Coordinates of C-alpha atoms in Angstrom, one line a residue:
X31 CA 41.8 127.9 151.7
X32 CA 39.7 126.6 148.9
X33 CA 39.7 130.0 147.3
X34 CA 43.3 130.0 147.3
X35 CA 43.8 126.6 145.7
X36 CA 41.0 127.5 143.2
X37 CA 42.9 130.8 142.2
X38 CA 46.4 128.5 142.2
X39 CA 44.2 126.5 140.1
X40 CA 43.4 129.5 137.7
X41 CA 47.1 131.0 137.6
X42 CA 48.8 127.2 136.3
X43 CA 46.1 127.0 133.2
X44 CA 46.6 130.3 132.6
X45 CA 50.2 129.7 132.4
X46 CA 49.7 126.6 130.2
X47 CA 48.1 128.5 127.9
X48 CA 50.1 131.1 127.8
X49 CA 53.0 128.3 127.3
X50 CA 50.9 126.7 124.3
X51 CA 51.0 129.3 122.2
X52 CA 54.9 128.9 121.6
X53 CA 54.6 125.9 119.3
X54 CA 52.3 127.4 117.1
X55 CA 54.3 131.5 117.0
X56 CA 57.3 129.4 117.0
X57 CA 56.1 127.3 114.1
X58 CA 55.2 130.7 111.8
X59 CA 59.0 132.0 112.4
X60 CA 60.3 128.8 111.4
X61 CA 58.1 128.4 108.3
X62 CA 59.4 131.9 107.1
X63 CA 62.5 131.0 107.5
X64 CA 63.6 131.3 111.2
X65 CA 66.1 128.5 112.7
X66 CA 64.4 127.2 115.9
X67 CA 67.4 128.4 118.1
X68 CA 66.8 132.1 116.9
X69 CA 63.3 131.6 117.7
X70 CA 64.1 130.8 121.3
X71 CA 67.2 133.0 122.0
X72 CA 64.4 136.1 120.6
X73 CA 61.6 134.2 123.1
X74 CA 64.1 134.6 125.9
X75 CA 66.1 137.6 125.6
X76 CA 63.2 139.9 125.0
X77 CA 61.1 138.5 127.9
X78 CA 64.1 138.6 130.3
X79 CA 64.4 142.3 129.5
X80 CA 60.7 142.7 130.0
X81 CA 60.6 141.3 133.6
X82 CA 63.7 142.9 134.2
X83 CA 62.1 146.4 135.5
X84 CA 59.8 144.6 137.2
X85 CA 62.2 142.3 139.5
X86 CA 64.0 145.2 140.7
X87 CA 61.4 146.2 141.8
X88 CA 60.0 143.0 143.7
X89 CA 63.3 143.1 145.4
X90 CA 62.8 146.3 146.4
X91 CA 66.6 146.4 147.5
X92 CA 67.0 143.2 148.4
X93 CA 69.9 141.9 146.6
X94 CA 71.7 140.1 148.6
X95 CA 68.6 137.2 147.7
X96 CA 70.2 137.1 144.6
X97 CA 73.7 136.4 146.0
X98 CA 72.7 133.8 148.7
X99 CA 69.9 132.3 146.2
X100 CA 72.2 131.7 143.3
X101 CA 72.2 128.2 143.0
X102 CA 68.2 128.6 142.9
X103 CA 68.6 131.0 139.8
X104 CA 71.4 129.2 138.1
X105 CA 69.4 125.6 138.1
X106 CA 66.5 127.3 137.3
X107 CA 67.4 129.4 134.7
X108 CA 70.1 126.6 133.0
X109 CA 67.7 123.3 133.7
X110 CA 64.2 124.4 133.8
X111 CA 64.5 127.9 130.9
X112 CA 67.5 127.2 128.7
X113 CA 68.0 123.4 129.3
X114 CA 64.4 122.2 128.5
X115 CA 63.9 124.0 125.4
X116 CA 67.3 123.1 124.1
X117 CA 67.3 119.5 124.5
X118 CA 63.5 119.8 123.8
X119 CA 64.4 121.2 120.3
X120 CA 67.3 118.5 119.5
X121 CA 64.7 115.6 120.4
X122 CA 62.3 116.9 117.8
X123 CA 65.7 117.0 115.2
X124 CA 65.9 112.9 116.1
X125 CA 62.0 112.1 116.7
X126 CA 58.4 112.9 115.4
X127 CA 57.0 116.0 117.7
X128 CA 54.7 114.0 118.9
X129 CA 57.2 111.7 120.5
X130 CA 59.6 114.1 121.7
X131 CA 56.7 115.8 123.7
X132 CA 55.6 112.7 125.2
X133 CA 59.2 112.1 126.2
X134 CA 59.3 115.6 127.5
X135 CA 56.3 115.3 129.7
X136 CA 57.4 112.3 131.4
X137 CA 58.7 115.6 133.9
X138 CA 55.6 114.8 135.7
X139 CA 56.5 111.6 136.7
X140 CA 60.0 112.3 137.7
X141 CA 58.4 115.1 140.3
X142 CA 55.9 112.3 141.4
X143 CA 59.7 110.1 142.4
X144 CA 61.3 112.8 143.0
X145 CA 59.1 113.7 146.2
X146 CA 59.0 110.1 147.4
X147 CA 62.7 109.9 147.0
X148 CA 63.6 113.2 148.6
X149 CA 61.1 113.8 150.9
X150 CA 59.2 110.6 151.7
X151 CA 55.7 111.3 150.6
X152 CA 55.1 108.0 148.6
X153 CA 52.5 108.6 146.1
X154 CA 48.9 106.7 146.5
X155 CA 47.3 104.3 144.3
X156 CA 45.3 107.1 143.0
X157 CA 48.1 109.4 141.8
X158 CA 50.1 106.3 140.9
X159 CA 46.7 105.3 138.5
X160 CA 46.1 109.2 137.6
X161 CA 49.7 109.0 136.6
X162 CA 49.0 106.4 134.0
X163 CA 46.4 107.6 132.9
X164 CA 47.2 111.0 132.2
X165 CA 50.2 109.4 130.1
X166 CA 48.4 107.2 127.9
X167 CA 45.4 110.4 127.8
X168 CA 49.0 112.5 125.8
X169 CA 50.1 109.9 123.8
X170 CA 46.5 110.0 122.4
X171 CA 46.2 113.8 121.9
X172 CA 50.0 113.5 120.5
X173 CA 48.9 110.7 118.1
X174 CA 52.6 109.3 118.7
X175 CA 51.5 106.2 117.5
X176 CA 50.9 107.0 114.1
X177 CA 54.0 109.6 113.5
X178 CA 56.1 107.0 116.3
X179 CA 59.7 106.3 115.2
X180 CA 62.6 105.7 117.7
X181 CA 66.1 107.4 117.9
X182 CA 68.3 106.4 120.6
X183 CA 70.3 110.2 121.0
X184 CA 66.5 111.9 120.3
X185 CA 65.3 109.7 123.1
X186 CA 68.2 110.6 125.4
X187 CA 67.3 114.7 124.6
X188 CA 63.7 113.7 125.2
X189 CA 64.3 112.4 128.5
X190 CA 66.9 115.2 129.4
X191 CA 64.4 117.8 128.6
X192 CA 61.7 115.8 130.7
X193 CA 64.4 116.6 133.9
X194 CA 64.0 120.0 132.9
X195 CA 60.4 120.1 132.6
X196 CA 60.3 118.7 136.4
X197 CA 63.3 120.8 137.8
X198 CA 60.8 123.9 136.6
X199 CA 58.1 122.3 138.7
X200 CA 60.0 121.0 141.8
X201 CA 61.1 124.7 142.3
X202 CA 58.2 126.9 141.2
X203 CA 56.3 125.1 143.9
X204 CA 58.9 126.0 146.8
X205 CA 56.5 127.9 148.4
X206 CA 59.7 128.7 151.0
X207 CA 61.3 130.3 148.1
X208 CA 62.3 134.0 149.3
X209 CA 63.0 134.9 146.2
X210 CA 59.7 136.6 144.5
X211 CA 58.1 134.6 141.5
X212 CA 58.6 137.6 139.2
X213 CA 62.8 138.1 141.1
X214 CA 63.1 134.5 140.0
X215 CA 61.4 134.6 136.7
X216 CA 63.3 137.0 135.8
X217 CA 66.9 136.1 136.8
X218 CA 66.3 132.6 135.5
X219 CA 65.6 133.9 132.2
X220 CA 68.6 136.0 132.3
X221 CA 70.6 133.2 132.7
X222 CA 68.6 130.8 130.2
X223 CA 69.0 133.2 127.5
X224 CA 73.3 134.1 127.9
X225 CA 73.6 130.0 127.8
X226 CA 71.9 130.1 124.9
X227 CA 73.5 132.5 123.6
X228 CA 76.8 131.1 124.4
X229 CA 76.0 128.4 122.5
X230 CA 75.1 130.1 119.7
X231 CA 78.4 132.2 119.5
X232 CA 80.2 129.0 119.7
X233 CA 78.1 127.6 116.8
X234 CA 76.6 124.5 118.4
X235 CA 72.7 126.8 118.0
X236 CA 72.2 127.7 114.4
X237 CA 71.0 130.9 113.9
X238 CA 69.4 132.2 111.6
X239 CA 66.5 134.8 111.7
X240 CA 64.6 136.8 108.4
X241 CA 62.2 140.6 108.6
X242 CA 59.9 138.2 106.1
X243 CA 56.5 138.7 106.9
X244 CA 55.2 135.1 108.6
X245 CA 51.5 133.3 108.3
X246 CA 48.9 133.1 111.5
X247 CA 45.6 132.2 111.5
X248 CA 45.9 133.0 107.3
X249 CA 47.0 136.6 107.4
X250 CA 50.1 137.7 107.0
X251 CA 51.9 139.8 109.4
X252 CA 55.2 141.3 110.8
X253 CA 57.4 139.0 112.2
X254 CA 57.3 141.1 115.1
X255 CA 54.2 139.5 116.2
X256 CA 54.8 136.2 116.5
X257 CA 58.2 137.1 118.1
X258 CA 56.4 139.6 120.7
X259 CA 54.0 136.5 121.4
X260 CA 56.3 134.4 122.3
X261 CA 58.5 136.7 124.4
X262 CA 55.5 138.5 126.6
X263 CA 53.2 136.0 127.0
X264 CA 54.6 132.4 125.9
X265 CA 57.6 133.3 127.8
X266 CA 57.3 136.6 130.9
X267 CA 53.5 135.6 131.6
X268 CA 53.6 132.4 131.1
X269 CA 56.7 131.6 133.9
X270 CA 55.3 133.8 136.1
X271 CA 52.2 132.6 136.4
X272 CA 53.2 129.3 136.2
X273 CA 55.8 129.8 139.6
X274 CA 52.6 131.8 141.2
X275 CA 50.5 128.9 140.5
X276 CA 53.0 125.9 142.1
X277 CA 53.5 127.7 145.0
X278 CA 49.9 127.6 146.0
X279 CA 48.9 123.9 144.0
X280 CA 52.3 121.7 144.7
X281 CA 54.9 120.4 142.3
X282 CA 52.8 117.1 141.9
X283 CA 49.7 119.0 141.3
X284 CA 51.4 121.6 139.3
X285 CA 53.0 119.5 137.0
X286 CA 49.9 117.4 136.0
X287 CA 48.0 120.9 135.7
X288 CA 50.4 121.5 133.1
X289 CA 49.2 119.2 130.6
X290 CA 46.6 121.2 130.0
X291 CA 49.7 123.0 127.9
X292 CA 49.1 120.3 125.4
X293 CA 45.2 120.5 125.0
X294 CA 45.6 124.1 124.9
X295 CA 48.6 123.9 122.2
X296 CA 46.2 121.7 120.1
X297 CA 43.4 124.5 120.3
X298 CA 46.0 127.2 119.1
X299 CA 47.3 124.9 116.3
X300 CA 43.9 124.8 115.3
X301 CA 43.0 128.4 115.7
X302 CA 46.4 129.5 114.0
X303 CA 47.4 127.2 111.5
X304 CA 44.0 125.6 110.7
X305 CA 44.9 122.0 112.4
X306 CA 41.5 120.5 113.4
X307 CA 42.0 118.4 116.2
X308 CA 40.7 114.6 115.3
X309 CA 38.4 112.9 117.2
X310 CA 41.4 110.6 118.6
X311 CA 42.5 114.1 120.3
X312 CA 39.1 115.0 121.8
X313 CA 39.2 111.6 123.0
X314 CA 42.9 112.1 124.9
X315 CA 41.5 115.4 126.2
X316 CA 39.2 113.9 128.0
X317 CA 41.9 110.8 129.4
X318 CA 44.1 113.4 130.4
X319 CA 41.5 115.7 131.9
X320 CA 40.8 112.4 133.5
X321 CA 43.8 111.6 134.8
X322 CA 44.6 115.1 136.5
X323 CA 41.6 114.7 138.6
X324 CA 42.9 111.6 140.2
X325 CA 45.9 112.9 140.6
X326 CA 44.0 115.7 142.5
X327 CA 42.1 113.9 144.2
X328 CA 44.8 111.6 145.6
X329 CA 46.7 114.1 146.6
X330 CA 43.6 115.2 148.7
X331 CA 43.6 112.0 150.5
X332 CA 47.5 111.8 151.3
X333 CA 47.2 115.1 152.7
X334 CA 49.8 116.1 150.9
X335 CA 47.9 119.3 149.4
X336 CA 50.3 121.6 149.9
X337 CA 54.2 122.5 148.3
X338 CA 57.0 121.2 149.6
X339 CA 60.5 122.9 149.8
X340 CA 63.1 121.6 147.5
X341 CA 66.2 122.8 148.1
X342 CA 68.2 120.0 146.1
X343 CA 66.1 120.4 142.6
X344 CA 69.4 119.1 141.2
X345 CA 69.3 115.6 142.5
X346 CA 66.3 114.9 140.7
X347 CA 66.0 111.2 139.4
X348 CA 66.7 110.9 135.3

């Protein structure tokens, strides 16, 4: 058993990573001219086509899961794919990144209520203290304070894209799930990216996209290679792994695992775009890193180490 959680362990910082490197690929498309809606329609649609072969074939025939699990796909794919990253991107229109992240990550504490509301399992002191902790670990590595400036609608997308974030997490981790993680991955990201591109045709995304060759790590390159990074591994690999990893660790788990997203985003920023971290960073790393392990630990002591289905994701407390 501890092998298992160790690899479930292995498979969610993975899949932060792999989710990390989006802000920085996304970043070079927009400094050369990209809008950030044609950034994520590319992200989507590409990966979606990539994991289409293989979802077939985790079905192996099985397609009536996708007619009797449609409300799974549709709230994952419209909430957790398409819904987070667009009300993620109007927050950072109304609010300093920093900010809008911090907003966005408050996720982890709606899947901390949502499991005490839904299914009883009250949190501990512990979790309840890692929770805390872990918060005020982000808003250091964010540096909110010093970019901090408040926007009632940004706040309102902030906190929209934060239900998102913990929809994504509440059902990645139903380990009852009979849909496959690579089935679901896929479908969901199906359905992200036609939403988005809905929205694009009706002109509420702008789009805009440019061949100009973009900047990483102080080279310059196709554009193709910041768009194939973000569709393969910020996007196919990254939800993938990130639905094989709740399944085994938990949404509450999970979802605090996931920070590591933002210590790994700084890294990339760092390696990419030549943003050294300050010591104020190092310093959150370390709260957050913190944090998580209460949270673990906790959820050791409730005995509530293991997922829990969630077949009402959309119920989930704003």
């Amino acid at each position: 058993m501890r092998n298992i959680r160790s690899a479930g362990l292995v498979l969610a910082l993975v899949s932060a990573a792999a989710f990390s490197t989006s802000g920085s690929l996304a970043g070079s498309l927009i400094a050369a001219g990209w809008t950030p809606g044609a950034a994520v329609i590319a992200r989507l649609v590409l990966a979606a086509a990539v994991l289409t072969v293989p979802a077939v074939l985790a079905l192996r025939g099985r397609w009536s899961l996708l007619r009797t699990r449609a409300r799974t796909v549709v709230v994952y794919g419209a909430l957790a794919v398409a819904g987070a990253q667009f009300a993620y991107f109007n927050a950072v229109s109304h609010l300093s990144v920093g900010v809008a992240l911090l907003l966005e990550y408050q996720g982890i504490v709606l899947v901390v209520l949502w499991l005490w509301l839904r299914h009883g399992r009250r949190p501990r002191p512990l979790v309840l203290a890692g929770s805390a902790v872990a918060i005020v670990g982000l808003a250091l590595v964010l540096d909110v304070v010093g970019g901090f400036r408040l926007d009632g609608v940004g706040v309102l997308w902030g906190l929209l894209a934060a239900v998102g974030m913990a929809v994504y997490f509440v059902l990645a981790s139903d380990e009852d799930e009979p849909l496959p993680p690579l089935a679901l991955s896929g479908a969901g990201l199906w359905i992200g990216a036609l939403l988005l591109l809905g929205l694009a045709v009706t002109g509420l995304i702008p789009v805009r996209a440019t061949a100009a060759p973009v900047t990483l790590a102080g080279h310059q390159v196709s554009w193709l290679v910041p768009v194939l990074g973000l569709s393969l591994v910020a996007a196919a690999l990254a939800y993938v792994l990130g639905i094989l990893g709740a399944r085994i660790l938990g949404a509450t788990v999970a979802s605090f695992v996931g920070l590591a997203e933002v210590l790994f985003a700084v890294g990339f920023a760092w390696l990419f775009v030549g943003q050294v971290p300050t010591v104020l960073q190092a310093v959150g790393g370390v709260v957050v890193i913190a944090g998580v392990t209460l949270v673990r630990i906790g959820e050791l002591r409730s005995g509530h180490d293991a997922p829990v289905p969630a077949e009402e994701p959309v119920a989930a407390p704003v």
